[in-house]
């Protein structure tokens, strides 16, 4: 457990932060955003972008690679999408003051994919020979 937290500590803390924010009751009418329509989707996308970058960074550190390998990227994608689905199920079943929206899961998927892509591009740029 200690070694897991060593590599994935920032991602775990960010995931807990996301879970807490997704559990807080907010007073916004259905179909409206906090500041504008679609604000909730943008927030989900940003949350999962940051989470995927932190999780991929932990994977790179754990496996001592210079960039994220495809099998690690696939595993990270599955873990992140499962976490997004868990949040939506919790919002619809446990946090009854929130609504579980599958469009939020799509926003989570887009954010996670963007984060993994950003890590891949950044890793390739850093490790390329000129």
Short mmCIF file of C-alpha atoms in Angstrom, two decimals:
data_model
loop_
_atom_site.label_atom_id
_atom_site.label_comp_id
_atom_site.label_asym_id
_atom_site.label_seq_id
_atom_site.Cartn_x
_atom_site.Cartn_y
_atom_site.Cartn_z
CA UNK A 1 0.00 0.00 0.00
CA UNK A 2 2.84 2.35 0.83
CA UNK A 3 4.47 1.82 -2.57
CA UNK A 4 1.13 2.39 -4.30
CA UNK A 5 0.70 5.71 -2.54
CA UNK A 6 4.31 6.56 -3.38
CA UNK A 7 3.55 6.49 -7.10
CA UNK A 8 -0.17 7.21 -7.23
CA UNK A 9 -0.51 9.49 -4.20
CA UNK A 10 -1.34 12.69 -6.11
CA UNK A 11 -3.84 10.82 -8.29
CA UNK A 12 -5.51 9.23 -5.26
CA UNK A 13 -5.80 12.58 -3.49
CA UNK A 14 -7.20 14.20 -6.64
CA UNK A 15 -9.69 11.33 -7.05
CA UNK A 16 -10.90 11.87 -3.47
CA UNK A 17 -11.21 15.60 -4.16
CA UNK A 18 -13.29 14.86 -7.27
CA UNK A 19 -15.50 12.44 -5.34
CA UNK A 20 -16.12 14.99 -2.59
CA UNK A 21 -16.98 17.74 -5.07
CA UNK A 22 -19.30 15.40 -6.98
CA UNK A 23 -21.09 14.55 -3.71
CA UNK A 24 -21.72 18.13 -2.58
CA UNK A 25 -25.32 19.25 -3.10
CA UNK A 26 -25.67 22.23 -5.42
CA UNK A 27 -28.78 24.24 -6.15
CA UNK A 28 -28.93 24.34 -9.93
CA UNK A 29 -32.02 23.52 -11.95
CA UNK A 30 -31.86 20.52 -14.25
CA UNK A 31 -30.52 21.46 -17.68
CA UNK A 32 -28.84 24.64 -16.47
CA UNK A 33 -25.22 25.09 -15.53
CA UNK A 34 -23.79 26.87 -12.54
CA UNK A 35 -22.45 29.70 -14.71
CA UNK A 36 -23.58 28.61 -18.18
CA UNK A 37 -25.20 25.63 -19.84
CA UNK A 38 -22.71 22.79 -20.06
CA UNK A 39 -20.55 24.05 -17.19
CA UNK A 40 -20.98 20.72 -15.37
CA UNK A 41 -19.70 18.79 -18.40
CA UNK A 42 -16.69 21.08 -18.71
CA UNK A 43 -15.88 20.58 -15.02
CA UNK A 44 -16.09 16.78 -15.39
CA UNK A 45 -13.80 16.97 -18.42
CA UNK A 46 -11.22 19.07 -16.56
CA UNK A 47 -11.39 16.88 -13.44
CA UNK A 48 -10.69 13.74 -15.44
CA UNK A 49 -8.03 15.41 -17.58
CA UNK A 50 -6.07 16.25 -14.43
CA UNK A 51 -6.79 12.83 -12.90
CA UNK A 52 -5.55 11.01 -16.00
CA UNK A 53 -2.35 13.08 -16.18
CA UNK A 54 -1.63 12.37 -12.51
CA UNK A 55 -2.47 8.67 -12.88
CA UNK A 56 -0.33 8.29 -16.02
CA UNK A 57 2.55 10.09 -14.32
CA UNK A 58 2.28 7.64 -11.44
CA UNK A 59 2.30 4.73 -13.89
CA UNK A 60 5.40 6.07 -15.63
CA UNK A 61 7.17 6.41 -12.29
CA UNK A 62 6.06 2.98 -11.10
CA UNK A 63 7.11 1.10 -14.23
CA UNK A 64 10.32 3.15 -14.76
CA UNK A 65 9.54 3.99 -18.38
CA UNK A 66 10.34 7.11 -20.32
CA UNK A 67 6.82 7.30 -21.72
CA UNK A 68 3.52 5.59 -21.17
CA UNK A 69 3.24 2.26 -22.97
CA UNK A 70 0.05 1.29 -24.80
CA UNK A 71 -0.86 -1.47 -22.34
CA UNK A 72 -0.47 0.98 -19.45
CA UNK A 73 -2.58 3.55 -21.32
CA UNK A 74 -5.31 0.94 -21.88
CA UNK A 75 -5.27 -0.08 -18.20
CA UNK A 76 -5.39 3.55 -17.12
CA UNK A 77 -8.31 4.20 -19.47
CA UNK A 78 -10.28 1.29 -18.00
CA UNK A 79 -9.55 2.41 -14.42
CA UNK A 80 -10.50 6.04 -15.13
CA UNK A 81 -13.72 5.16 -16.96
CA UNK A 82 -14.68 2.76 -14.19
CA UNK A 83 -14.14 5.53 -11.66
CA UNK A 84 -16.26 7.91 -13.74
CA UNK A 85 -19.04 5.32 -13.97
CA UNK A 86 -18.83 4.74 -10.21
CA UNK A 87 -19.26 8.46 -9.57
CA UNK A 88 -22.33 8.58 -11.83
CA UNK A 89 -23.88 5.53 -10.14
CA UNK A 90 -23.19 7.06 -6.72
CA UNK A 91 -24.77 10.33 -7.84
CA UNK A 92 -27.92 8.57 -9.00
CA UNK A 93 -28.28 6.04 -6.15
CA UNK A 94 -26.47 7.31 -3.04
CA UNK A 95 -26.17 11.07 -3.39
CA UNK A 96 -29.87 11.51 -4.12
CA UNK A 97 -29.52 15.29 -4.09
CA UNK A 98 -27.39 14.90 -7.23
CA UNK A 99 -28.43 13.37 -10.53
CA UNK A 100 -26.40 10.73 -12.31
CA UNK A 101 -26.03 11.81 -15.92
CA UNK A 102 -24.44 9.54 -18.50
CA UNK A 103 -23.42 12.62 -20.47
CA UNK A 104 -21.12 13.36 -17.52
CA UNK A 105 -19.52 9.96 -18.11
CA UNK A 106 -18.95 10.98 -21.73
CA UNK A 107 -17.30 14.18 -20.50
CA UNK A 108 -15.18 12.07 -18.12
CA UNK A 109 -14.16 9.86 -21.04
CA UNK A 110 -13.20 12.84 -23.18
CA UNK A 111 -11.18 14.41 -20.35
CA UNK A 112 -9.39 11.14 -19.55
CA UNK A 113 -8.60 10.57 -23.23
CA UNK A 114 -7.27 14.11 -23.60
CA UNK A 115 -5.07 13.64 -20.53
CA UNK A 116 -3.63 10.33 -21.75
CA UNK A 117 -3.04 11.85 -25.18
CA UNK A 118 -1.30 14.85 -23.59
CA UNK A 119 0.99 12.53 -21.61
CA UNK A 120 1.79 10.54 -24.76
CA UNK A 121 2.57 13.65 -26.81
CA UNK A 122 4.61 15.25 -24.04
CA UNK A 123 6.56 12.03 -23.43
CA UNK A 124 7.31 11.65 -27.13
CA UNK A 125 8.40 15.28 -27.40
CA UNK A 126 10.72 15.01 -24.40
CA UNK A 127 12.22 11.69 -25.47
CA UNK A 128 12.65 12.41 -29.19
CA UNK A 129 16.12 12.65 -30.63
CA UNK A 130 16.81 15.72 -32.72
#
